[in-house]
């Protein structure tokens, strides 16, 4: 069942061995039971705490931190790397990575830690994304501790155990390409093909690039359809397998606004919600640049031209499903866009409005929507089976979203009271966000007034 960590086969140019650094008074505050099962992990809580706090090695494996580069807010940084995370082993083809277990040679003077607040956010968002069918790294457990770390104020240090088929980023390719280490670019490309794109023939680098484009386009389409904003779409935060990775100041858009910026430090709005599709393309262009020694320029360009088509196709399928539209009709795009415009003009909550649509009541969203509803009724009545449309809508419009205020309540209870119950409540709702959960109706509410000024910014 347990195999050795394949990433090590790449050799010492790709990583450094690290020792995890102990946290004081650690405890497991939540465990993802279904992921435990997927990994066939039968460890008792004590063993699991040992593994997830970095104190007990997984299958005798020694931890490593990997090196990568990346374009951060448009500027190339020649060396980044896992500054606070390390791979501790692999189970059934899935890598386990600890985030916050101490410094590495890539910490660049920072403390190698993650605070409880951001660990809870990452943990909950990982399950929320999975529940929404958006490709993502997963999270196995959160470990809290009494070790203090210094951010804007003193906070407790925690560790999230991340799990993914691979944690390789665009930035891994950029690192070696920028140093003219073309042999190593080839090596990591061969590695990705051999282990993660097994449908490709060895040496099919163009195939690798096309696959990365496709996976990225699908991930972004799903972000856009479900109102997810990542906040820090630097190329070091872009997974070669199109997984959402590195949760920081992310946020689900609540009041519908295409120009929504979730990251308080992103003063220019480089990573605003509506820019995500074009930023991902820009990032893929940087990846293309890093693959120049393996693929001809014309072929790279040609491959990039497929990005928009794939994205639009997936996005349109998702949006049509959210509106219950199965048949094709010429006016469909206009109908959808008119609704979004009404949401924007009336400052409506995106998720609640979409979910309410499936109730089909004329006056649900107020007078401003009356004439739109008339058109919509006409259109939806053309469908062969209205019930089928309504079922579809409930499968694509979540009832539960990881709203910032919900996460904040769970964080405050954890920080102030050592009460982790709310994390569990949210975890279970978000794991199945399309179902109605008895007794948890209020969890689909819009933010209360106190939550108006919650601010999120970069790494914490
Ligand atoms: P991010 O954009 O949050 O993914 O982080 C950018 C880079 O900073 C990555 O290379 C991280 O490993 C590194 N980093 C962020 N926070 C810390 C920290 N507290 N200690 C060490 N490295 C960090
Ligand atoms: Mg990162």
CSV table of C-alpha atoms and ligand atoms in Angstrom, one decimal:
chain,number,residue,atom,x,y,z
A,1,UNK,CA,0.0,0.0,0.0
A,2,UNK,CA,2.7,2.5,1.0
A,3,UNK,CA,5.2,3.4,-1.7
A,4,UNK,CA,8.2,5.6,-1.5
A,5,UNK,CA,7.9,9.3,-2.5
A,6,UNK,CA,8.3,9.3,-6.3
A,7,UNK,CA,9.3,13.0,-6.4
A,8,UNK,CA,12.7,12.0,-4.9
A,9,UNK,CA,13.5,10.1,-8.2
A,10,UNK,CA,14.0,13.5,-9.8
A,11,UNK,CA,17.2,13.9,-7.8
A,12,UNK,CA,18.8,16.5,-5.5
A,13,UNK,CA,18.5,19.5,-8.0
A,14,UNK,CA,14.8,19.4,-7.3
A,15,UNK,CA,14.5,19.5,-3.5
A,16,UNK,CA,16.3,19.8,-0.2
A,17,UNK,CA,15.9,17.3,2.7
A,18,UNK,CA,14.4,19.1,5.7
A,19,UNK,CA,13.8,18.4,9.3
A,20,UNK,CA,10.3,19.4,10.6
A,21,UNK,CA,10.3,21.7,13.6
A,22,UNK,CA,8.3,20.7,16.6
A,23,UNK,CA,5.2,22.6,17.7
A,24,UNK,CA,4.3,22.7,21.4
A,25,UNK,CA,1.2,21.0,22.8
A,26,UNK,CA,-0.2,19.8,19.5
A,27,UNK,CA,-3.7,18.4,19.1
A,28,UNK,CA,-5.7,17.2,16.1
A,29,UNK,CA,-8.7,19.5,15.8
A,30,UNK,CA,-10.3,17.9,12.7
A,31,UNK,CA,-9.9,14.8,10.6
A,32,UNK,CA,-11.2,14.3,7.1
A,33,UNK,CA,-12.6,10.8,7.6
A,34,UNK,CA,-13.5,10.1,4.0
A,35,UNK,CA,-10.0,11.1,2.9
A,36,UNK,CA,-8.6,8.8,5.6
A,37,UNK,CA,-10.6,6.0,3.9
A,38,UNK,CA,-9.5,6.9,0.5
A,39,UNK,CA,-5.9,6.6,1.7
A,40,UNK,CA,-6.7,3.4,3.6
A,41,UNK,CA,-5.2,5.1,6.6
A,42,UNK,CA,-6.1,3.2,9.7
A,43,UNK,CA,-3.9,5.1,12.1
A,44,UNK,CA,-5.3,5.8,15.5
A,45,UNK,CA,-5.5,9.5,16.6
A,46,UNK,CA,-2.2,9.4,18.3
A,47,UNK,CA,-0.3,8.0,15.2
A,48,UNK,CA,-2.1,10.4,13.0
A,49,UNK,CA,-1.2,13.3,15.2
A,50,UNK,CA,2.4,12.2,15.0
A,51,UNK,CA,2.3,12.1,11.2
A,52,UNK,CA,0.4,15.4,10.8
A,53,UNK,CA,2.5,17.3,13.2
A,54,UNK,CA,5.7,16.2,11.5
A,55,UNK,CA,6.9,14.2,14.5
A,56,UNK,CA,6.5,10.7,13.1
A,57,UNK,CA,7.8,9.9,9.7
A,58,UNK,CA,5.5,8.3,7.2
A,59,UNK,CA,6.9,4.9,6.1
A,60,UNK,CA,10.5,5.8,7.1
A,61,UNK,CA,10.5,8.6,4.6
A,62,UNK,CA,12.5,11.8,5.2
A,63,UNK,CA,10.7,15.0,4.4
A,64,UNK,CA,11.7,17.2,1.5
A,65,UNK,CA,10.9,20.8,0.3
A,66,UNK,CA,10.9,21.4,-3.4
A,67,UNK,CA,12.4,24.3,-5.3
A,68,UNK,CA,10.5,26.4,-7.8
A,69,UNK,CA,10.3,29.9,-9.2
A,70,UNK,CA,7.4,32.0,-10.2
A,71,UNK,CA,5.8,35.2,-11.6
A,72,UNK,CA,4.4,37.0,-8.6
A,73,UNK,CA,2.0,39.9,-9.5
A,74,UNK,CA,3.6,39.9,-12.9
A,75,UNK,CA,7.3,40.0,-11.8
A,76,UNK,CA,9.6,37.0,-12.1
A,77,UNK,CA,11.1,35.8,-8.9
A,78,UNK,CA,14.0,33.4,-9.8
A,79,UNK,CA,13.8,31.3,-6.6
A,80,UNK,CA,10.8,30.6,-4.4
A,81,UNK,CA,10.1,27.0,-3.3
A,82,UNK,CA,8.4,25.3,-0.4
A,83,UNK,CA,9.2,27.8,2.3
A,84,UNK,CA,6.8,26.3,4.8
A,85,UNK,CA,5.7,23.0,3.4
A,86,UNK,CA,7.3,19.7,2.9
A,87,UNK,CA,6.4,16.4,1.3
A,88,UNK,CA,6.4,13.7,3.9
A,89,UNK,CA,5.5,10.7,1.8
A,90,UNK,CA,3.1,9.1,-0.6
A,91,UNK,CA,0.2,6.7,-0.2
A,92,UNK,CA,-1.4,4.9,-3.1
A,93,UNK,CA,-0.1,7.6,-5.5
A,94,UNK,CA,-1.1,10.5,-3.4
A,95,UNK,CA,1.5,12.9,-1.9
A,96,UNK,CA,1.1,14.1,1.7
A,97,UNK,CA,2.4,17.6,2.4
A,98,UNK,CA,2.6,19.4,5.7
A,99,UNK,CA,2.0,23.1,5.5
A,100,UNK,CA,3.5,25.0,8.5
A,101,UNK,CA,5.9,22.4,9.9
A,102,UNK,CA,8.9,24.7,9.9
A,103,UNK,CA,11.5,26.4,7.8
A,104,UNK,CA,13.3,25.1,4.7
A,105,UNK,CA,16.2,26.4,2.6
A,106,UNK,CA,13.5,28.2,0.7
A,107,UNK,CA,11.9,30.1,3.6
A,108,UNK,CA,13.6,33.4,2.6
A,109,UNK,CA,13.8,34.6,6.2
A,110,UNK,CA,10.2,33.8,7.1
A,111,UNK,CA,9.2,31.5,9.9
A,112,UNK,CA,8.0,28.4,8.1
A,113,UNK,CA,4.7,28.5,10.0
A,114,UNK,CA,1.0,28.8,9.2
A,115,UNK,CA,-1.4,30.3,11.6
A,116,UNK,CA,-4.6,28.6,12.9
A,117,UNK,CA,-6.8,31.1,11.1
A,118,UNK,CA,-5.5,30.4,7.6
A,119,UNK,CA,-5.2,26.7,8.3
A,120,UNK,CA,-8.9,26.5,9.1
A,121,UNK,CA,-9.7,28.5,5.9
A,122,UNK,CA,-7.6,26.2,3.7
A,123,UNK,CA,-9.0,23.1,5.3
A,124,UNK,CA,-12.6,24.2,4.9
A,125,UNK,CA,-12.1,25.5,1.4
A,126,UNK,CA,-10.5,22.3,0.3
A,127,UNK,CA,-13.6,20.4,1.2
A,128,UNK,CA,-15.9,23.1,-0.2
A,129,UNK,CA,-14.2,22.9,-3.6
A,130,UNK,CA,-14.4,19.2,-3.6
A,131,UNK,CA,-18.1,19.4,-2.8
A,132,UNK,CA,-18.6,21.8,-5.7
A,133,UNK,CA,-16.7,19.5,-8.1
A,134,UNK,CA,-13.8,21.9,-8.6
A,135,UNK,CA,-10.4,20.3,-8.9
A,136,UNK,CA,-8.4,20.9,-5.7
A,137,UNK,CA,-5.7,19.7,-3.4
A,138,UNK,CA,-7.4,18.0,-0.5
A,139,UNK,CA,-6.8,18.4,3.3
A,140,UNK,CA,-6.5,15.5,5.7
A,141,UNK,CA,-6.3,17.1,9.1
A,142,UNK,CA,-5.6,20.3,11.0
A,143,UNK,CA,-3.2,20.2,13.9
A,144,UNK,CA,-3.3,23.1,16.4
A,145,UNK,CA,-0.6,24.0,18.9
A,146,UNK,CA,0.3,26.5,21.7
A,147,UNK,CA,3.3,27.7,19.7
A,148,UNK,CA,2.9,31.4,19.1
A,149,UNK,CA,3.8,33.1,15.8
A,150,UNK,CA,3.8,36.8,15.0
A,151,UNK,CA,1.7,38.3,12.2
A,152,UNK,CA,-0.3,41.5,12.6
A,153,UNK,CA,-0.8,40.2,16.2
A,154,UNK,CA,0.2,37.0,18.0
A,155,UNK,CA,-1.5,33.9,16.7
A,156,UNK,CA,-1.2,30.2,17.3
A,157,UNK,CA,0.7,28.0,14.8
A,158,UNK,CA,-1.1,25.1,13.1
A,159,UNK,CA,-0.4,22.6,10.4
A,160,UNK,CA,-2.6,21.5,7.6
A,161,UNK,CA,-1.8,18.1,5.9
A,162,UNK,CA,-2.5,18.5,2.2
A,163,UNK,CA,-3.0,15.6,-0.1
A,164,UNK,CA,-2.7,15.7,-3.9
A,165,UNK,CA,-1.6,13.5,-6.8
A,166,UNK,CA,1.1,16.0,-7.3
A,167,UNK,CA,2.1,19.4,-5.9
A,168,UNK,CA,4.1,20.3,-9.0
A,169,UNK,CA,3.5,23.9,-10.2
A,170,UNK,CA,4.2,25.9,-13.3
A,171,UNK,CA,6.9,27.5,-11.2
A,172,UNK,CA,8.9,24.2,-11.0
A,173,UNK,CA,9.4,24.4,-14.8
A,174,UNK,CA,10.1,28.1,-14.7
A,175,UNK,CA,12.9,27.6,-12.2
A,176,UNK,CA,15.0,25.3,-14.3
A,177,UNK,CA,14.2,27.0,-17.6
A,178,UNK,CA,15.3,30.4,-16.2
A,179,UNK,CA,18.6,28.9,-15.2
A,180,UNK,CA,19.1,27.3,-18.7
A,181,UNK,CA,19.0,23.9,-17.1
A,182,UNK,CA,17.1,22.3,-20.0
A,183,UNK,CA,18.0,18.8,-19.0
A,184,UNK,CA,16.1,19.3,-15.8
A,185,UNK,CA,13.1,20.9,-17.6
A,186,UNK,CA,13.1,17.7,-19.6
A,187,UNK,CA,13.5,15.6,-16.5
A,188,UNK,CA,10.5,17.1,-14.7
A,189,UNK,CA,8.4,17.0,-17.9
A,190,UNK,CA,9.2,13.3,-18.3
A,191,UNK,CA,8.3,12.7,-14.7
A,192,UNK,CA,4.9,14.4,-15.1
A,193,UNK,CA,4.1,12.4,-18.2
A,194,UNK,CA,5.3,9.1,-16.7
A,195,UNK,CA,3.4,9.4,-13.4
A,196,UNK,CA,0.6,11.9,-13.9
A,197,UNK,CA,-0.4,11.9,-17.5
A,198,UNK,CA,-0.1,8.2,-18.2
A,199,UNK,CA,-2.4,8.5,-21.2
A,200,UNK,CA,0.5,10.2,-23.0
A,201,UNK,CA,3.5,8.5,-24.7
A,202,UNK,CA,6.8,9.2,-23.1
A,203,UNK,CA,8.4,12.2,-24.8
A,204,UNK,CA,5.1,13.8,-25.8
A,205,UNK,CA,5.8,17.2,-24.4
A,206,UNK,CA,3.3,19.0,-26.6
A,207,UNK,CA,0.7,16.5,-25.2
A,208,UNK,CA,1.8,17.5,-21.6
A,209,UNK,CA,1.3,21.2,-22.4
A,210,UNK,CA,-2.1,20.6,-24.1
A,211,UNK,CA,-3.2,18.6,-21.1
A,212,UNK,CA,-2.1,21.4,-18.7
A,213,UNK,CA,-4.0,23.9,-20.8
A,214,UNK,CA,-7.1,21.8,-20.8
A,215,UNK,CA,-7.0,21.1,-17.0
A,216,UNK,CA,-6.4,24.7,-16.2
A,217,UNK,CA,-9.2,25.9,-18.5
A,218,UNK,CA,-11.7,23.5,-16.8
A,219,UNK,CA,-10.6,24.5,-13.3
A,220,UNK,CA,-11.0,28.2,-14.2
A,221,UNK,CA,-14.4,27.6,-15.8
A,222,UNK,CA,-15.6,26.0,-12.6
A,223,UNK,CA,-14.2,28.8,-10.4
A,224,UNK,CA,-16.1,31.3,-12.5
A,225,UNK,CA,-19.3,29.4,-12.5
A,226,UNK,CA,-19.3,29.0,-8.7
A,227,UNK,CA,-18.0,32.5,-8.0
A,228,UNK,CA,-14.6,31.4,-6.5
A,229,UNK,CA,-11.8,34.0,-6.4
A,230,UNK,CA,-8.3,32.7,-5.7
A,231,UNK,CA,-6.7,35.9,-4.8
A,232,UNK,CA,-3.0,35.1,-5.6
A,233,UNK,CA,-2.8,33.6,-9.1
A,234,UNK,CA,0.9,33.7,-9.3
A,235,UNK,CA,2.5,31.1,-11.5
A,236,UNK,CA,4.0,29.4,-8.4
A,237,UNK,CA,0.4,28.9,-7.3
A,238,UNK,CA,-0.7,27.2,-10.5
A,239,UNK,CA,-0.7,23.4,-10.5
A,240,UNK,CA,0.5,21.5,-13.6
A,241,UNK,CA,-2.5,19.2,-13.0
A,242,UNK,CA,-5.1,22.0,-12.9
A,243,UNK,CA,-5.8,21.7,-9.2
A,244,UNK,CA,-6.7,24.7,-7.1
A,245,UNK,CA,-3.7,25.0,-4.8
A,246,UNK,CA,-2.4,27.4,-2.1
A,247,UNK,CA,-5.4,28.8,-0.4
A,248,UNK,CA,-4.7,32.3,1.0
A,249,UNK,CA,-6.9,35.3,0.7
A,250,UNK,CA,-9.4,33.4,-1.5
A,251,UNK,CA,-13.1,34.2,-1.2
A,252,UNK,CA,-16.3,33.1,-2.8
A,253,UNK,CA,-18.0,36.1,-4.4
A,254,UNK,CA,-21.2,36.9,-2.5
A,255,UNK,CA,-22.8,40.1,-3.8
A,256,UNK,CA,-22.5,39.7,-7.6
A,257,UNK,CA,-19.8,41.9,-8.9
A,258,UNK,CA,-17.4,40.8,-11.7
A,259,UNK,CA,-14.8,43.3,-10.5
A,260,UNK,CA,-14.7,41.7,-7.1
A,261,UNK,CA,-11.2,41.6,-5.5
A,262,UNK,CA,-10.8,39.3,-2.5
A,263,UNK,CA,-7.1,40.0,-1.7
A,264,UNK,CA,-6.8,43.2,0.2
A,265,UNK,CA,-3.1,43.5,-0.9
A,266,UNK,CA,-4.1,43.4,-4.6
A,267,UNK,CA,-4.5,47.1,-4.9
A,268,UNK,CA,-4.5,47.1,-8.7
A,269,UNK,CA,-7.1,44.3,-9.0
A,270,UNK,CA,-4.7,42.2,-11.0
A,271,UNK,CA,-6.5,39.1,-9.7
A,272,UNK,CA,-10.0,40.3,-9.6
A,273,UNK,CA,-12.8,37.8,-10.3
A,274,UNK,CA,-13.4,38.7,-13.9
A,275,UNK,CA,-9.7,38.7,-14.7
A,276,UNK,CA,-9.1,35.1,-13.6
A,277,UNK,CA,-9.6,33.6,-17.1
A,278,UNK,CA,-7.2,35.9,-18.7
A,279,UNK,CA,-4.6,35.7,-15.9
A,280,UNK,CA,-4.6,31.9,-16.2
A,281,UNK,CA,-3.9,32.3,-19.9
A,282,UNK,CA,-1.1,34.7,-19.1
A,283,UNK,CA,0.3,32.1,-16.7
A,284,UNK,CA,0.0,29.4,-19.3
A,285,UNK,CA,2.1,31.6,-21.6
A,286,UNK,CA,4.8,31.7,-18.9
A,287,UNK,CA,4.6,27.9,-18.8
A,288,UNK,CA,5.0,27.9,-22.6
A,289,UNK,CA,8.1,30.0,-22.2
A,290,UNK,CA,9.5,27.5,-19.8
A,291,UNK,CA,8.9,24.6,-22.2
A,292,UNK,CA,10.6,26.3,-25.2
A,293,UNK,CA,13.5,23.9,-25.1
A,294,UNK,CA,11.1,21.0,-25.6
A,295,UNK,CA,8.4,22.2,-27.9
A,296,UNK,CA,8.6,24.4,-31.0
A,297,UNK,CA,7.3,27.9,-30.6
A,298,UNK,CA,4.6,27.5,-33.3
A,299,UNK,CA,3.2,24.5,-31.6
A,300,UNK,CA,3.1,26.2,-28.2
A,301,UNK,CA,1.2,29.1,-29.7
A,302,UNK,CA,-1.2,26.8,-31.5
A,303,UNK,CA,-1.8,24.9,-28.3
A,304,UNK,CA,-2.5,28.1,-26.4
A,305,UNK,CA,-5.2,29.0,-28.9
A,306,UNK,CA,-7.3,26.0,-27.6
A,307,UNK,CA,-7.6,27.5,-24.0
A,308,UNK,CA,-10.4,29.9,-24.6
A,309,UNK,CA,-12.5,27.3,-26.5
A,310,UNK,CA,-12.2,24.7,-23.7
A,311,UNK,CA,-13.0,27.3,-21.0
A,312,UNK,CA,-16.0,28.7,-22.8
A,313,UNK,CA,-17.4,25.3,-23.5
A,314,UNK,CA,-17.1,24.2,-19.9
A,315,UNK,CA,-18.4,27.5,-18.5
A,316,UNK,CA,-21.3,27.6,-20.8
A,317,UNK,CA,-22.3,24.0,-19.8
A,318,UNK,CA,-22.1,24.9,-16.1
A,319,UNK,CA,-24.0,28.1,-16.4
A,320,UNK,CA,-26.7,26.5,-18.6
A,321,UNK,CA,-27.1,23.8,-16.0
A,322,UNK,CA,-27.4,26.4,-13.3
A,323,UNK,CA,-30.4,27.8,-15.2
A,324,UNK,CA,-31.8,24.4,-16.0
A,325,UNK,CA,-31.3,24.8,-19.7
A,326,UNK,CA,-30.8,21.5,-21.5
A,327,UNK,CA,-32.1,22.3,-25.0
A,328,UNK,CA,-30.1,24.9,-27.1
A,329,UNK,CA,-31.9,28.1,-27.9
A,330,UNK,CA,-30.5,31.2,-29.6
A,331,UNK,CA,-31.5,33.5,-26.8
A,332,UNK,CA,-29.9,31.5,-24.0
A,333,UNK,CA,-26.7,33.5,-23.6
A,334,UNK,CA,-28.6,36.8,-23.5
A,335,UNK,CA,-31.1,35.4,-21.0
A,336,UNK,CA,-28.2,34.4,-18.7
A,337,UNK,CA,-26.3,37.6,-19.1
A,338,UNK,CA,-29.4,39.7,-18.5
A,339,UNK,CA,-30.0,37.9,-15.2
A,340,UNK,CA,-26.3,38.5,-14.1
A,341,UNK,CA,-26.7,42.1,-15.0
A,342,UNK,CA,-29.8,42.3,-12.8
A,343,UNK,CA,-27.9,40.7,-10.0
A,344,UNK,CA,-25.2,43.3,-10.4
A,345,UNK,CA,-27.5,46.3,-10.6
A,346,UNK,CA,-29.5,45.1,-7.6
A,347,UNK,CA,-26.5,44.1,-5.5
A,348,UNK,CA,-27.9,40.6,-5.1
A,349,UNK,CA,-26.2,37.6,-3.6
A,350,UNK,CA,-25.0,35.4,-6.4
A,351,UNK,CA,-25.5,32.0,-4.7
A,352,UNK,CA,-28.8,32.7,-3.0
A,353,UNK,CA,-30.2,34.2,-6.2
A,354,UNK,CA,-29.2,31.2,-8.3
A,355,UNK,CA,-30.5,28.8,-5.7
A,356,UNK,CA,-33.8,30.7,-5.5
A,357,UNK,CA,-34.2,30.5,-9.3
A,358,UNK,CA,-34.8,26.8,-8.9
A,359,UNK,CA,-37.9,27.5,-6.9
A,360,UNK,CA,-39.4,29.2,-10.0
A,361,UNK,CA,-41.5,31.6,-8.1
A,362,UNK,CA,-42.2,34.8,-10.1
A,363,UNK,CA,-41.6,37.3,-7.4
A,364,UNK,CA,-38.8,35.7,-5.6
A,365,UNK,CA,-36.1,38.3,-6.4
A,366,UNK,CA,-38.3,41.4,-6.3
A,367,UNK,CA,-40.0,43.6,-8.9
A,368,UNK,CA,-36.9,44.4,-10.9
A,369,UNK,CA,-36.8,40.8,-12.0
A,370,UNK,CA,-40.4,40.5,-13.1
A,371,UNK,CA,-39.9,41.0,-16.8
A,372,UNK,CA,-36.9,38.8,-16.9
A,373,UNK,CA,-38.8,36.0,-15.1
A,374,UNK,CA,-41.5,36.2,-17.8
A,375,UNK,CA,-38.9,35.6,-20.5
A,376,UNK,CA,-37.3,32.9,-18.4
A,377,UNK,CA,-40.6,31.1,-17.8
A,378,UNK,CA,-41.3,31.1,-21.5
A,379,UNK,CA,-37.9,29.6,-22.2
A,380,UNK,CA,-37.8,27.0,-19.5
A,381,UNK,CA,-41.3,25.8,-20.5
A,382,UNK,CA,-39.8,24.8,-23.9
A,383,UNK,CA,-37.8,22.1,-22.0
A,384,UNK,CA,-39.1,18.6,-22.5
A,385,UNK,CA,-39.2,17.8,-18.8
A,386,UNK,CA,-39.4,20.7,-16.4
A,387,UNK,CA,-38.7,18.5,-13.4
A,388,UNK,CA,-35.5,17.3,-15.0
A,389,UNK,CA,-34.5,21.0,-15.3
A,390,UNK,CA,-35.3,21.7,-11.7
A,391,UNK,CA,-33.3,18.7,-10.5
A,392,UNK,CA,-30.4,19.8,-12.6
A,393,UNK,CA,-30.5,23.3,-11.1
A,394,UNK,CA,-30.3,21.9,-7.6
A,395,UNK,CA,-27.3,19.9,-8.6
A,396,UNK,CA,-25.4,22.9,-9.9
A,397,UNK,CA,-26.5,25.7,-7.5
A,398,UNK,CA,-25.2,25.0,-4.1
A,399,UNK,CA,-27.2,25.8,-1.0
A,400,UNK,CA,-24.0,26.1,1.1
A,401,UNK,CA,-21.0,28.2,0.3
A,402,UNK,CA,-17.9,28.9,2.4
A,403,UNK,CA,-18.8,32.4,3.1
A,404,UNK,CA,-16.2,34.5,4.9
A,405,UNK,CA,-18.4,35.2,7.9
A,406,UNK,CA,-19.1,31.4,8.4
A,407,UNK,CA,-15.4,30.7,8.3
A,408,UNK,CA,-14.8,33.6,10.7
A,409,UNK,CA,-17.3,32.3,13.3
A,410,UNK,CA,-15.5,28.9,13.2
A,411,UNK,CA,-12.1,30.6,13.5
A,412,UNK,CA,-13.1,32.8,16.4
A,413,UNK,CA,-14.6,29.9,18.3
A,414,UNK,CA,-11.5,27.9,17.7
A,415,UNK,CA,-9.1,30.7,18.6
A,416,UNK,CA,-11.0,32.2,21.6
A,417,UNK,CA,-12.7,29.2,23.1
A,418,UNK,CA,-10.8,26.2,21.8
A,419,UNK,CA,-14.1,25.0,20.5
A,420,UNK,CA,-13.8,23.2,17.2
A,421,UNK,CA,-17.4,22.1,16.8
A,422,UNK,CA,-18.2,24.8,14.2
A,423,UNK,CA,-15.4,23.5,12.0
A,424,UNK,CA,-17.1,20.2,12.0
A,425,UNK,CA,-20.5,21.6,11.2
A,426,UNK,CA,-19.2,23.6,8.2
A,427,UNK,CA,-17.1,20.6,7.0
A,428,UNK,CA,-20.2,18.4,6.9
A,429,UNK,CA,-22.4,21.1,5.1
A,430,UNK,CA,-19.7,21.9,2.6
A,431,UNK,CA,-18.9,18.3,1.8
A,432,UNK,CA,-22.4,18.0,0.4
A,433,UNK,CA,-23.3,21.6,-0.5
A,434,UNK,CA,-26.2,20.8,-2.9
A,435,UNK,CA,-28.2,19.0,-0.3
A,436,UNK,CA,-30.5,20.6,2.2
A,437,UNK,CA,-29.3,19.7,5.7
A,438,UNK,CA,-32.0,19.5,8.3
A,439,UNK,CA,-31.6,22.1,11.0
A,440,UNK,CA,-28.9,24.1,9.1
A,441,UNK,CA,-31.1,26.4,7.1
A,442,UNK,CA,-29.6,29.6,8.4
A,443,UNK,CA,-26.2,28.6,7.0
A,444,UNK,CA,-27.2,29.8,3.6
A,445,UNK,CA,-27.8,33.3,4.9
A,446,UNK,CA,-26.0,36.4,3.6
A,447,UNK,CA,-23.4,38.0,5.9
A,448,UNK,CA,-24.5,39.8,9.0
A,449,UNK,CA,-23.4,43.5,9.4
A,450,UNK,CA,-20.4,42.7,11.6
A,451,UNK,CA,-18.9,40.8,8.7
A,452,UNK,CA,-18.8,43.7,6.4
A,453,UNK,CA,-15.3,44.7,7.1
A,454,UNK,CA,-13.5,41.3,7.1
A,455,UNK,CA,-10.2,41.8,5.3
A,456,UNK,CA,-8.1,39.1,3.7
A,457,UNK,CA,-4.5,39.5,2.5
A,458,UNK,CA,-1.5,37.5,1.4
A,459,UNK,CA,0.4,34.7,3.2
A,460,UNK,CA,-0.4,34.1,6.8
B,1,LIG,P1,2.0,32.0,-1.3
B,1,LIG,O1,1.8,33.0,-2.4
B,1,LIG,O2,1.2,32.2,0.0
B,1,LIG,O3,1.7,30.6,-1.8
B,1,LIG,O4,3.5,32.1,-0.8
B,1,LIG,C1,4.6,32.5,-1.6
B,1,LIG,C2,5.9,32.0,-1.2
B,1,LIG,O5,6.2,32.4,0.2
B,1,LIG,C3,6.0,30.4,-1.2
B,1,LIG,O6,7.2,30.1,-1.7
B,1,LIG,C4,5.8,30.1,0.3
B,1,LIG,O7,6.4,28.9,0.6
B,1,LIG,C5,6.5,31.2,1.0
B,1,LIG,N1,6.0,31.5,2.3
B,1,LIG,C6,4.8,32.0,2.7
B,1,LIG,N2,4.6,32.2,4.0
B,1,LIG,C7,5.7,31.7,4.5
B,1,LIG,C8,6.2,31.5,5.9
B,1,LIG,N3,5.5,31.8,6.9
B,1,LIG,N4,7.4,30.9,6.1
B,1,LIG,C9,8.2,30.6,5.0
B,1,LIG,N5,7.8,30.7,3.7
B,1,LIG,C10,6.6,31.2,3.5
B,2,LIG,MG1,2.3,29.5,-3.0
